[in-house]
Amino acid sequence: MARFSVCAALLVLSCVDASPPTLRPTPTFPRLVEPATPQRTVFRPARRDIGDDINSILNGLGSAIPSYVASGVPNFFQNFPTGTAVQSSLGIGDDALAAAPTQVLNLPPYANWTGQGWSVLLHGNVFKQPNISQSQLDDLTNGFLINTSVSQLPASQAAQARNLTAEIYVVQQSDLNVTMTIVPLSADGKAEGTGQNLTVGPTSAEGDFNQVVPIPDPDGHLQLGNETDGIQSMSLHSLGTDTGNATAYLVPPEGFTVISDIDDILRVTKIYEPAEGLLNSFARPFTPWMNMPEIYANWSKALPNLHFHYLTTTPEQITPNYMEFIFATYPLGSFDTRPLNFSDVSATLSIRKFLLDRIFQTFPQRKFVLVADTSNSDVMKDYPAMVTDFPGQVQCIFLRNTSATDSGDRFPYDTSGFKGLNQSMYMFFTVPDDLKGLDLTKECYNSSVPQNVSFGEQGLPFGNGGFSLDSSRLVSVLMVAISVLLCL
Ligand SMILES: *[C@@H]1O[C@H](CO)[C@@H](O)[C@H](O)[C@H]1NC(C)=O
Ligand SMILES: *[C@@H]1O[C@H](CO)[C@@H](O)[C@H](O)[C@H]1NC(C)=O
Ligand SMILES: *[C@@H]1O[C@H](CO)[C@@H](O)[C@H](O)[C@H]1NC(C)=O
Ligand SMILES: *[C@@H]1O[C@H](CO)[C@@H](O)[C@H](O)[C@H]1NC(C)=O
Ligand SMILES: *[C@@H]1O[C@H](CO)[C@@H](O)[C@H](O)[C@H]1NC(C)=O
Ligand SMILES: *[C@@H]1O[C@H](CO)[C@@H](O)[C@H](O)[C@H]1NC(C)=O
Ligand SMILES: *[C@@H]1O[C@H](CO)[C@@H](O)[C@H](O)[C@H]1NC(C)=O
Ligand SMILES: *[C@@H]1O[C@H](CO)[C@@H](O)[C@H](O)[C@H]1NC(C)=O
Ligand SMILES: *[C@@H]1O[C@H](CO)[C@@H](O)[C@H](O)[C@H]1NC(C)=O
Ligand SMILES: *[C@@H]1O[C@H](CO)[C@@H](O)[C@H](O)[C@H]1NC(C)=O
Ligand SMILES: *[C@@H]1O[C@H](CO)[C@@H](O)[C@H](O)[C@H]1NC(C)=O
Ligand SMILES: *[C@@H]1O[C@H](CO)[C@@H](O)[C@H](O)[C@H]1NC(C)=O
């Protein structure tokens, strides 16, 4: 018990044991979920990658390394329950579940011009929200908090923590078709006509739908994609529920699209400090990162036809909170998050490239501005790879150097992907003002911002390949090592 508390306090890890898969009402340490089948996550590096330096230190101690640490993706939103796992583990009867209304999560989609008409990629999830008692919900919520509990949080934070937990413990609905009414919106947001019905499905085992469908426009409300440069919008409403409302963005073949990550670039998450990251994600109000909203607002004003696409690997279930924050703080735009069939660490590491490839393939003539921060190992690999994989389509890459402004970020990152890239197309920056005044259609690099790219692993505990010993980093790595040992 004490062992687990210490372990939990040191590190967010789901220390998986071999007990039967019942969801105990009182999690005693931050375990994100009880997996449906007992499993132990062990990282076995297939090839040299970021994280190997941490690995080599930990391996010296003879321990297996939790994927959380070793993957370089400090992603605590992992291995959420899917399918009927929630229903059975919470002991919810079929009748009680049948009585709960079916809800739809509709991610704001993009649509492309096919030459004949517009077609839209509808994607989202169908689920039921079981009636979880407050005390059961509080117990589940406490499982996501380190060194605190829902009863110790201010009322507004407790409410948000319960809200997110409830969003995670939903019962996904497979084999259902979803019908949506799609209505053209005028430039000032008014509905034009009564719209058309589109049906997608059936939903996957995880309740997901993900399908490209043509948009009928018999009354000619929409501008043709070969005759406009502007982004048009349409409202989506899922029949049978008021939960599945979203806006679809019709994006013409040519122009500029900003693809932006969210955590630690648009909002303060501190994903690299688990206890903080969990509080920032579950309890505290979402807070913009410095004056980033002003930068995006100015981009949007300077380039009215700019398309914003928010691409984050946060899991689908909790995107309503991300969308609410983004749409209140940043320009409106389409969304991609992590579908539920991408659940384990290796799938999580592959999802960003999957989603990037999909939007690049959908808009082969558009130019993309990619924005994120250095704390995601998948970004560090995938963003520069887009330059070679899709020649001519990457306009700019902007990466916030999180360790420059945040001494709490002790995760190393790999800049080798940038080797050979023309400096004029990328910039590592420290504060939002470094991006101030850049004309995205012409320039990506503000020469007054010092670049310190070694084209290798950076932010290592022992310095960048040198012998300088940073003792605070060493202590942090040893803390991780100790907690791993306690944990296993
Ligand atoms: C837990 O909380 C106590 C009291 O607030 C604090 O002293 C301690 O540093 C915290 N531990 C962690 C791991 O955050
Ligand atoms: C985009 O258009 C092409 C046809 O040009 C079509 O095959 C593809 O599915 C469309 N993609 C989306 C996301 O609508
Ligand atoms: C745009 O495409 C439509 C066919 O979908 C065609 O009828 C029209 O002439 C095209 N407009 C231009 C300006 O090429
Ligand atoms: C949820 O359960 C509580 C008792 O635990 C009950 O009072 C309440 O009516 C239920 N709500 C719904 C919507 O079924
Ligand atoms: C949680 O909050 C979001 C955003 O306010 C809201 O859309 C959603 O319905 C809430 N979910 C639950 C389960 O309360
Ligand atoms: C969903 O639609 C397909 C045809 O697109 C149909 O074959 C199937 O029976 C429908 N499923 C349900 C549950 O309505
Ligand atoms: C869409 O479906 C709804 C519900 O079945 C129906 O009332 C409405 O008339 C349909 N709209 C169109 C354009 O077919
Ligand atoms: C969703 O859209 C429908 C149809 O436009 C509207 O009647 C309803 O009020 C909307 N629901 C919410 C929660 O905004
Ligand atoms: C998840 O589902 C999508 C289609 O919805 C599929 O293209 C993708 O390969 C699946 N990913 C995994 C990891 O199963
Ligand atoms: C990021 O900032 C840190 C701390 O200032 C610095 O040591 C490092 O070289 C920077 N990395 C890049 C790629 O500029
Ligand atoms: C880098 O790009 C700039 C602007 O497009 C260009 O002027 C310069 O020649 C390029 N440098 C190299 C080495 O290709
Ligand atoms: C945004 O634009 C306004 C008005 O043009 C300008 O005063 C301000 O300095 C700009 N801010 C940034 C961060 O670019």
XYZ file of C-alpha atoms and ligand atoms in Angstrom:
656
model
C 0.000 0.000 0.000
C 2.561 2.559 1.144
C 4.779 1.376 -1.614
C 2.130 2.200 -4.142
C 1.415 5.593 -2.622
C 5.041 6.563 -2.868
C 5.194 5.272 -6.366
C 2.061 7.131 -7.292
C 3.201 10.346 -5.773
C 6.399 10.205 -7.754
C 5.087 9.364 -11.125
C 1.871 8.879 -12.982
C 1.953 5.332 -14.102
C -0.635 2.709 -14.347
C 1.119 0.071 -12.347
C -0.816 -2.874 -13.564
C -1.176 -5.851 -11.322
C -2.474 -9.295 -12.105
C -5.683 -9.161 -10.084
C -8.986 -9.885 -11.821
C -10.363 -7.048 -13.901
C -12.929 -5.630 -11.533
C -13.166 -1.909 -11.170
C -12.747 -1.316 -7.477
C -14.683 1.702 -6.332
C -11.721 3.071 -4.393
C -8.587 3.435 -6.473
C -5.713 3.662 -4.048
C -3.174 4.999 -6.497
C -3.415 6.809 -9.783
C -4.389 4.007 -12.013
C -6.040 5.341 -15.086
C -8.221 2.339 -15.652
C -8.395 -1.277 -14.821
C -7.495 -2.917 -18.101
C -9.902 -5.523 -19.372
C -7.137 -8.087 -19.345
C -4.215 -8.047 -16.968
C -1.193 -6.673 -18.720
C 2.155 -5.233 -17.937
C 3.484 -2.563 -20.183
C 7.147 -3.068 -20.857
C 9.053 -0.940 -23.290
C 11.444 -2.811 -25.526
C 13.214 -0.413 -27.844
C 13.218 -1.802 -31.371
C 15.711 0.753 -32.548
C 17.500 3.778 -31.262
C 15.007 6.490 -30.450
C 14.497 9.363 -28.104
C 14.125 7.915 -24.669
C 16.965 5.505 -25.162
C 19.182 7.675 -23.035
C 16.732 7.515 -20.193
C 16.414 3.826 -20.964
C 20.113 3.232 -20.768
C 20.214 4.815 -17.336
C 17.213 2.859 -16.121
C 18.298 -0.355 -17.772
C 21.486 -0.092 -15.774
C 19.293 -0.498 -12.737
C 17.893 -3.687 -14.186
C 14.293 -2.581 -14.409
C 11.756 -2.678 -17.180
C 10.668 0.776 -18.170
C 7.096 1.932 -18.262
C 6.110 3.010 -21.733
C 5.078 6.353 -20.283
C 8.683 7.274 -19.635
C 10.389 5.406 -22.400
C 8.242 6.481 -25.322
C 8.979 10.104 -24.661
C 5.244 10.651 -24.871
C 4.319 11.660 -21.361
C 0.776 10.832 -22.160
C -1.315 9.970 -19.170
C -4.438 9.675 -21.273
C -3.797 6.078 -22.140
C -5.698 2.810 -22.070
C -9.107 4.174 -21.262
C -11.857 1.593 -20.949
C -13.665 0.773 -24.173
C -16.649 -1.275 -25.285
C -18.665 -2.772 -22.492
C -15.774 -2.672 -19.977
C -17.297 0.352 -18.262
C -20.743 -1.159 -17.975
C -19.564 -4.426 -16.498
C -16.988 -2.906 -14.202
C -19.386 -0.335 -12.779
C -22.106 -2.944 -12.382
C -24.649 -1.129 -14.545
C -27.632 -3.239 -15.580
C -28.750 -3.530 -19.197
C -32.126 -1.964 -18.412
C -30.550 1.035 -16.704
C -28.254 1.515 -19.669
C -31.064 1.113 -22.186
C -32.910 3.911 -20.395
C -29.980 6.304 -20.782
C -30.166 8.424 -23.934
C -27.841 7.771 -26.858
C -25.425 10.651 -27.371
C -23.206 11.637 -30.271
C -19.817 13.298 -30.173
C -19.356 14.985 -33.536
C -15.874 16.333 -34.204
C -15.939 19.479 -36.362
C -14.969 18.056 -39.777
C -13.323 19.408 -42.909
C -14.780 18.924 -46.370
C -12.949 18.946 -49.714
C -13.882 19.759 -53.276
C -13.879 16.670 -55.456
C -14.327 18.425 -58.805
C -18.043 17.599 -58.885
C -19.084 18.655 -55.405
C -18.060 18.820 -51.766
C -17.454 15.771 -49.621
C -17.111 15.762 -45.855
C -15.215 13.472 -43.504
C -17.692 12.814 -40.715
C -15.978 11.494 -37.596
C -16.978 11.038 -34.013
C -18.402 8.638 -31.460
C -21.742 7.267 -30.277
C -22.112 6.482 -26.578
C -24.337 6.317 -23.524
C -23.590 8.057 -20.291
C -24.301 5.637 -17.447
C -25.851 6.968 -14.274
C -22.851 6.867 -11.936
C -23.520 7.856 -8.349
C -21.672 10.882 -7.041
C -19.618 8.839 -4.590
C -18.637 6.302 -7.253
C -17.737 9.155 -9.606
C -15.640 10.813 -6.900
C -13.740 7.582 -6.353
C -13.068 7.271 -10.077
C -12.024 10.930 -10.262
C -9.555 10.502 -7.405
C -7.849 7.873 -9.532
C -6.772 10.677 -11.868
C -5.365 12.971 -9.184
C -1.969 12.816 -7.537
C -1.530 13.846 -3.923
C -4.975 15.409 -3.723
C -8.593 14.352 -3.981
C -11.758 15.739 -5.416
C -12.982 16.741 -1.948
C -9.918 18.957 -1.487
C -10.412 20.852 -4.747
C -12.287 24.146 -5.036
C -15.895 23.494 -6.102
C -15.411 24.595 -9.719
C -12.344 22.370 -10.121
C -14.098 19.424 -8.518
C -16.944 19.892 -11.001
C -14.577 19.888 -13.957
C -12.705 16.840 -12.673
C -15.998 14.955 -12.289
C -17.112 16.116 -15.727
C -13.983 14.774 -17.429
C -14.103 11.536 -15.510
C -17.739 11.036 -16.479
C -16.795 11.636 -20.121
C -14.204 8.887 -19.889
C -16.490 6.348 -18.210
C -19.044 6.130 -21.003
C -20.422 3.058 -22.715
C -19.657 3.147 -26.425
C -22.375 2.047 -28.825
C -21.350 -0.202 -31.706
C -23.251 -1.139 -34.885
C -25.361 1.977 -35.058
C -26.021 4.263 -37.999
C -26.012 7.993 -37.369
C -28.075 10.431 -39.409
C -27.160 14.090 -39.450
C -28.797 17.126 -40.935
C -26.255 19.385 -42.609
C -27.280 22.981 -43.309
C -25.294 25.636 -45.223
C -24.458 28.706 -43.144
C -24.125 32.175 -44.594
C -21.048 34.278 -43.835
C -22.864 35.744 -40.829
C -23.768 32.292 -39.519
C -27.444 32.112 -40.598
C -28.920 28.822 -41.823
C -29.655 28.785 -45.546
C -32.501 26.385 -46.214
C -33.420 23.301 -44.184
C -30.458 21.189 -45.247
C -29.917 17.568 -46.183
C -29.676 14.337 -44.227
C -26.451 12.324 -44.298
C -26.152 8.838 -42.815
C -22.933 7.200 -41.659
C -22.250 3.919 -39.970
C -22.357 1.384 -38.661
C -20.202 2.457 -35.722
C -17.133 0.401 -34.811
C -16.768 -1.742 -31.696
C -15.572 1.438 -29.934
C -18.607 3.415 -31.109
C -16.591 5.387 -33.662
C -17.790 6.551 -37.052
C -15.351 7.850 -39.626
C -16.590 8.169 -43.182
C -16.345 10.447 -46.210
C -19.772 11.355 -47.639
C -20.779 13.681 -50.467
C -22.755 16.798 -49.484
C -25.856 17.211 -51.654
C -26.672 20.826 -52.503
C -29.799 20.704 -54.667
C -30.666 24.358 -54.030
C -27.204 25.652 -54.906
C -26.484 27.361 -51.578
C -22.816 26.400 -51.622
C -20.099 28.098 -53.619
C -18.182 25.688 -55.837
C -14.697 24.781 -54.648
C -13.172 25.820 -57.971
C -14.830 29.245 -57.718
C -13.950 30.435 -54.215
C -10.902 30.835 -51.997
C -12.987 31.285 -48.856
C -13.800 28.763 -46.123
C -17.539 28.054 -45.987
C -19.256 26.545 -42.998
C -22.226 24.262 -42.459
C -23.998 23.241 -39.282
C -24.333 19.573 -38.368
C -27.062 18.226 -36.105
C -27.361 14.540 -35.254
C -30.966 13.406 -35.344
C -32.332 12.006 -32.111
C -29.992 13.905 -29.785
C -29.006 17.490 -29.153
C -25.477 16.482 -28.182
C -24.066 15.995 -31.682
C -24.001 19.573 -32.976
C -20.892 20.714 -34.795
C -19.712 22.946 -37.616
C -18.237 21.556 -40.814
C -15.643 23.603 -42.725
C -15.591 23.477 -46.527
C -11.965 24.042 -47.477
C -11.095 24.922 -51.095
C -8.291 23.049 -52.887
C -5.774 25.907 -52.674
C -4.698 28.125 -49.803
C -3.041 27.897 -46.405
C -3.981 25.663 -43.468
C -2.585 26.002 -39.944
C -2.382 22.598 -38.245
C -1.993 23.196 -34.548
C -1.388 20.980 -31.552
C -3.091 22.200 -28.358
C -1.365 21.054 -25.157
C 1.563 23.256 -24.129
C 1.303 25.399 -27.233
C -2.224 26.826 -27.105
C -2.868 26.060 -23.439
C -0.779 25.541 -20.333
C -0.739 21.806 -19.638
C 2.766 20.952 -18.401
C 2.236 17.456 -19.683
C 5.848 16.736 -18.732
C 5.106 17.236 -15.020
C 2.558 14.507 -14.263
C 0.978 15.906 -11.087
C 0.636 19.358 -12.656
C -0.419 17.941 -16.003
C -3.248 15.995 -14.400
C -4.509 18.978 -12.410
C -4.283 21.222 -15.470
C -6.165 18.674 -17.533
C -8.747 17.482 -15.059
C -9.397 20.239 -12.581
C -8.104 23.688 -13.330
C -9.728 25.913 -15.928
C -8.005 25.612 -19.296
C -5.612 28.553 -19.567
C -4.155 29.945 -22.792
C -0.373 29.908 -23.095
C 0.760 33.543 -22.786
C -0.475 35.701 -25.711
C -0.770 32.848 -28.232
C -4.466 33.780 -28.830
C -3.336 37.205 -30.102
C -0.902 35.585 -32.560
C -3.594 33.315 -34.010
C -6.151 36.143 -34.051
C -3.716 38.279 -36.050
C -2.970 35.463 -38.478
C -6.677 34.999 -38.974
C -7.181 38.738 -39.536
C -4.245 39.078 -41.925
C -5.301 36.025 -43.961
C -9.112 35.799 -43.885
C -9.102 32.590 -45.954
C -6.762 30.803 -43.555
C -8.076 27.391 -42.469
C -7.352 26.364 -38.878
C -7.222 22.664 -38.093
C -6.639 21.555 -34.492
C -4.897 18.193 -34.394
C -4.222 16.768 -30.961
C -3.632 13.214 -29.793
C -5.799 13.737 -26.733
C -8.409 10.980 -26.641
C -11.709 11.592 -28.333
C -13.861 11.303 -25.181
C -12.536 14.453 -23.592
C -12.505 16.626 -26.736
C -15.699 18.536 -25.805
C -13.659 20.367 -23.174
C -10.847 21.052 -25.645
C -13.320 22.314 -28.239
C -15.078 24.568 -25.769
C -11.744 26.140 -24.787
C -10.427 26.491 -28.344
C -13.607 27.970 -29.764
C -13.747 30.541 -26.974
C -10.072 31.480 -27.301
C -8.758 30.762 -30.799
C -10.083 30.973 -34.388
C -12.797 28.464 -35.291
C -11.700 25.390 -37.188
C -11.889 21.675 -37.776
C -10.663 19.069 -35.296
C -8.869 15.741 -35.218
C -8.294 13.863 -31.980
C -7.298 10.296 -31.163
C -9.991 7.804 -32.190
C -10.670 5.131 -29.589
C -9.195 2.282 -31.627
C -5.807 3.933 -31.161
C -5.357 3.115 -27.524
C -2.021 1.554 -26.683
C 1.251 3.439 -26.660
C 2.488 2.357 -30.093
C -0.861 3.202 -31.686
C -0.828 6.517 -29.821
C 2.589 7.228 -31.264
C 1.360 6.503 -34.780
C -1.896 8.443 -34.698
C -0.455 11.898 -35.347
C 1.231 10.777 -38.575
C -1.965 8.979 -39.625
C -4.024 12.150 -39.161
C -1.389 14.406 -40.761
C -1.098 12.116 -43.801
C -4.868 12.099 -44.176
C -5.266 15.890 -44.297
C -2.204 16.344 -46.554
C -3.614 13.728 -48.964
C -7.055 15.346 -48.905
C -5.638 18.766 -49.849
C -2.623 18.072 -52.091
C -2.451 21.666 -53.360
C -2.755 23.450 -50.009
C 0.249 24.631 -48.000
C 0.456 23.758 -44.313
C 1.811 25.657 -41.335
C 2.571 23.138 -38.570
C 2.624 24.343 -34.954
C 3.446 22.427 -31.740
C 6.049 22.191 -28.978
C 9.167 20.131 -28.340
C 7.685 17.949 -25.592
C 6.014 15.454 -27.984
C 8.368 12.907 -29.522
C 5.863 12.139 -32.287
C 5.750 15.798 -33.346
C 9.536 16.005 -33.457
C 9.592 13.071 -35.871
C 6.380 13.598 -37.838
C 6.481 17.324 -38.596
C 9.827 17.335 -40.426
C 8.881 14.018 -42.110
C 5.957 15.792 -43.792
C 8.484 17.948 -45.681
C 9.992 14.918 -47.428
C 6.799 12.841 -47.604
C 4.740 15.624 -49.224
C 7.154 17.845 -51.192
C 6.030 21.450 -51.477
C 3.116 21.117 -49.048
C 4.812 22.246 -45.811
C 4.954 26.023 -45.628
C 6.335 26.460 -42.076
C 7.099 24.493 -38.933
C 6.924 26.406 -35.647
C 7.971 24.621 -32.471
C 7.807 26.105 -29.024
C 10.928 25.132 -27.070
C 9.166 24.198 -23.846
C 12.347 23.708 -21.836
C 13.428 27.283 -22.643
C 10.627 28.780 -20.556
C 9.798 25.890 -18.284
C 12.491 24.392 -16.122
C 10.007 21.666 -15.135
C 10.322 20.121 -18.609
C 12.991 17.485 -18.225
C 12.066 15.350 -21.199
C 14.719 15.234 -23.896
C 13.726 15.793 -27.532
C 15.210 14.834 -30.869
C 15.901 17.465 -33.533
C 17.600 15.100 -36.010
C 14.554 15.224 -38.309
C 15.423 18.837 -39.119
C 18.804 17.972 -40.575
C 18.950 19.196 -44.154
C 15.804 21.323 -43.857
C 16.169 24.889 -45.048
C 16.182 27.161 -41.968
C 13.844 29.497 -43.820
C 10.990 27.013 -43.294
C 11.189 26.286 -39.577
C 11.772 28.031 -36.286
C 12.184 26.946 -32.681
C 10.802 29.754 -30.564
C 10.545 30.679 -26.912
C 7.584 33.044 -26.485
C 4.588 33.822 -28.726
C 5.999 37.260 -29.579
C 8.779 35.488 -31.507
C 6.077 34.776 -34.119
C 4.860 38.368 -34.164
C 4.655 40.058 -37.529
C 5.600 37.003 -39.651
C 3.783 36.887 -42.992
C 2.991 33.176 -43.195
C 2.672 33.293 -46.960
C 6.296 34.467 -47.282
C 8.361 33.748 -44.170
C 8.664 31.318 -41.283
C 11.859 32.407 -39.634
C 12.457 35.435 -37.465
C 16.233 35.807 -37.607
C 16.309 37.626 -34.257
C 15.306 34.384 -32.501
C 18.474 32.384 -31.742
C 18.338 28.801 -33.024
C 20.226 26.162 -31.126
C 19.500 23.009 -33.089
C 22.051 20.211 -32.759
C 20.217 17.816 -35.139
C 20.373 15.133 -32.476
C 19.005 14.467 -29.026
C 18.698 17.632 -26.979
C 17.753 18.343 -23.410
C 19.551 15.204 -22.246
C 20.245 14.724 -18.547
C 23.985 15.000 -19.129
C 23.959 17.883 -21.571
C 23.992 17.685 -25.348
C 26.563 15.018 -25.898
C 29.071 16.828 -23.721
C 30.236 15.983 -20.246
C 28.559 18.776 -18.341
C 26.610 17.212 -15.526
C 23.382 18.989 -14.735
C 22.728 17.748 -11.244
C 19.069 18.732 -11.101
C 18.373 16.752 -14.255
C 20.281 13.810 -12.834
C 18.201 13.963 -9.679
C 15.054 14.016 -11.739
C 16.098 10.974 -13.752
C 17.014 9.122 -10.590
C 13.642 10.036 -9.081
C 11.969 8.478 -12.095
C 14.192 5.427 -11.771
C 13.375 5.008 -8.101
C 9.677 5.387 -8.666
C 9.834 2.835 -11.449
C 11.539 0.379 -9.152
C 8.961 0.966 -6.430
C 6.252 0.554 -8.936
C 7.218 -2.758 -10.455
C 2.073 16.319 -1.697
O 1.503 17.352 -0.915
C 2.327 17.775 0.167
C 1.560 18.776 0.999
O 0.956 19.738 0.187
C 3.628 18.340 -0.403
O 4.475 18.708 0.641
C 4.294 17.281 -1.256
O 5.441 17.829 -1.873
C 3.359 16.786 -2.355
N 3.970 15.691 -3.089
C 4.017 15.657 -4.418
C 4.662 14.475 -5.041
O 3.535 16.534 -5.114
C -11.443 14.538 -51.214
O -11.739 14.396 -52.591
C -11.360 13.153 -53.156
C -11.727 13.181 -54.613
O -11.066 14.231 -55.227
C -12.045 12.018 -52.446
O -11.626 10.776 -52.954
C -11.687 12.093 -50.979
O -12.324 11.085 -50.294
C -12.055 13.436 -50.427
N -11.644 13.519 -49.050
C -12.405 13.992 -48.080
C -11.845 14.014 -46.703
O -13.520 14.390 -48.290
C -16.254 24.387 -61.511
O -16.627 23.045 -61.600
C -17.934 22.853 -62.120
C -18.200 21.356 -62.158
O -18.386 20.875 -60.897
C -18.066 23.448 -63.529
O -19.375 23.323 -63.982
C -17.633 24.900 -63.496
O -17.619 25.426 -64.825
C -16.266 25.054 -62.880
N -15.959 26.464 -62.744
C -14.810 26.971 -63.168
C -14.602 28.437 -62.931
O -13.965 26.283 -63.718
C -29.426 8.111 -11.183
O -29.339 7.339 -9.986
C -29.838 8.005 -8.836
C -29.668 7.067 -7.645
O -28.368 6.587 -7.641
C -31.308 8.333 -9.032
O -31.780 9.068 -7.920
C -31.491 9.165 -10.293
O -32.861 9.368 -10.566
C -30.862 8.448 -11.494
N -30.928 9.317 -12.666
C -31.327 8.868 -13.845
C -31.301 9.868 -14.964
O -31.649 7.707 -14.042
C -18.648 18.304 -19.488
O -18.448 19.649 -19.885
C -18.577 19.850 -21.298
C -18.149 21.250 -21.588
O -18.795 22.141 -20.744
C -20.007 19.571 -21.684
O -20.175 19.780 -23.066
C -20.334 18.137 -21.339
O -21.687 17.863 -21.599
C -20.043 17.823 -19.878
N -20.110 16.379 -19.738
C -20.636 15.784 -18.683
C -20.636 14.302 -18.711
O -21.091 16.420 -17.744
C -26.936 0.827 -41.263
O -26.956 1.124 -42.638
C -26.616 0.031 -43.473
C -26.638 0.516 -44.908
O -25.836 1.623 -45.054
C -27.592 -1.106 -43.275
O -27.166 -2.218 -44.029
C -27.634 -1.492 -41.814
O -28.660 -2.442 -41.606
C -27.936 -0.280 -40.958
N -27.828 -0.660 -39.569
C -28.703 -0.297 -38.649
C -28.452 -0.765 -37.226
O -29.656 0.397 -38.909
C -34.153 14.469 -42.314
O -34.682 13.501 -41.418
C -35.672 14.043 -40.551
C -36.060 12.948 -39.572
O -36.336 11.773 -40.230
C -36.858 14.520 -41.370
O -37.805 15.109 -40.498
C -36.380 15.557 -42.364
O -37.430 15.938 -43.209
C -35.263 15.000 -43.215
N -34.735 16.044 -44.054
C -34.551 15.891 -45.356
C -34.023 17.066 -46.118
O -34.773 14.827 -45.902
C -28.400 21.554 -31.961
O -28.933 21.917 -33.233
C -30.354 21.826 -33.285
C -30.776 22.063 -34.720
O -30.162 23.209 -35.221
C -30.954 22.837 -32.309
O -32.364 22.734 -32.319
C -30.438 22.529 -30.911
O -30.894 23.493 -29.998
C -28.925 22.488 -30.868
N -28.499 21.977 -29.589
C -27.555 22.550 -28.864
C -27.202 21.886 -27.564
O -26.981 23.556 -29.236
C -8.667 2.737 -36.557
O -9.751 2.861 -37.444
C -9.451 3.524 -38.677
C -10.707 3.622 -39.498
O -11.745 4.095 -38.729
C -8.392 2.723 -39.421
O -8.062 3.395 -40.620
C -7.178 2.588 -38.552
O -6.220 1.789 -39.192
C -7.528 1.955 -37.213
N -6.351 2.008 -36.375
C -5.971 1.011 -35.586
C -4.728 1.220 -34.782
O -6.621 -0.006 -35.499
C 15.738 25.162 -25.896
O 15.991 25.911 -24.755
C 17.021 25.382 -23.940
C 17.084 26.217 -22.671
O 17.217 27.564 -22.997
C 18.313 25.388 -24.730
O 19.333 24.816 -23.954
C 18.120 24.585 -26.000
O 19.274 24.631 -26.796
C 16.951 25.098 -26.805
N 16.695 24.218 -27.928
C 16.572 24.636 -29.183
C 16.275 23.604 -30.207
O 16.654 25.808 -29.491
C 16.379 28.363 -48.429
O 15.141 28.967 -48.789
C 15.280 30.322 -49.182
C 13.899 30.907 -49.351
O 13.078 30.042 -50.073
C 16.136 30.398 -50.445
O 16.306 31.743 -50.825
C 17.492 29.750 -50.164
O 18.231 29.703 -51.363
C 17.316 28.350 -49.626
N 18.611 27.851 -49.211
C 19.049 26.661 -49.575
C 20.394 26.274 -49.055
O 18.412 25.927 -50.314
C -1.832 42.049 -33.599
O -2.368 43.060 -34.432
C -2.553 44.304 -33.786
C -3.275 45.231 -34.745
O -2.706 45.170 -36.014
C -1.195 44.839 -33.355
O -1.353 46.051 -32.677
C -0.551 43.819 -32.430
O 0.747 44.233 -32.078
C -0.473 42.453 -33.079
N -0.002 41.495 -32.112
C 0.787 40.463 -32.397
C 1.192 39.582 -31.276
O 1.176 40.230 -33.523
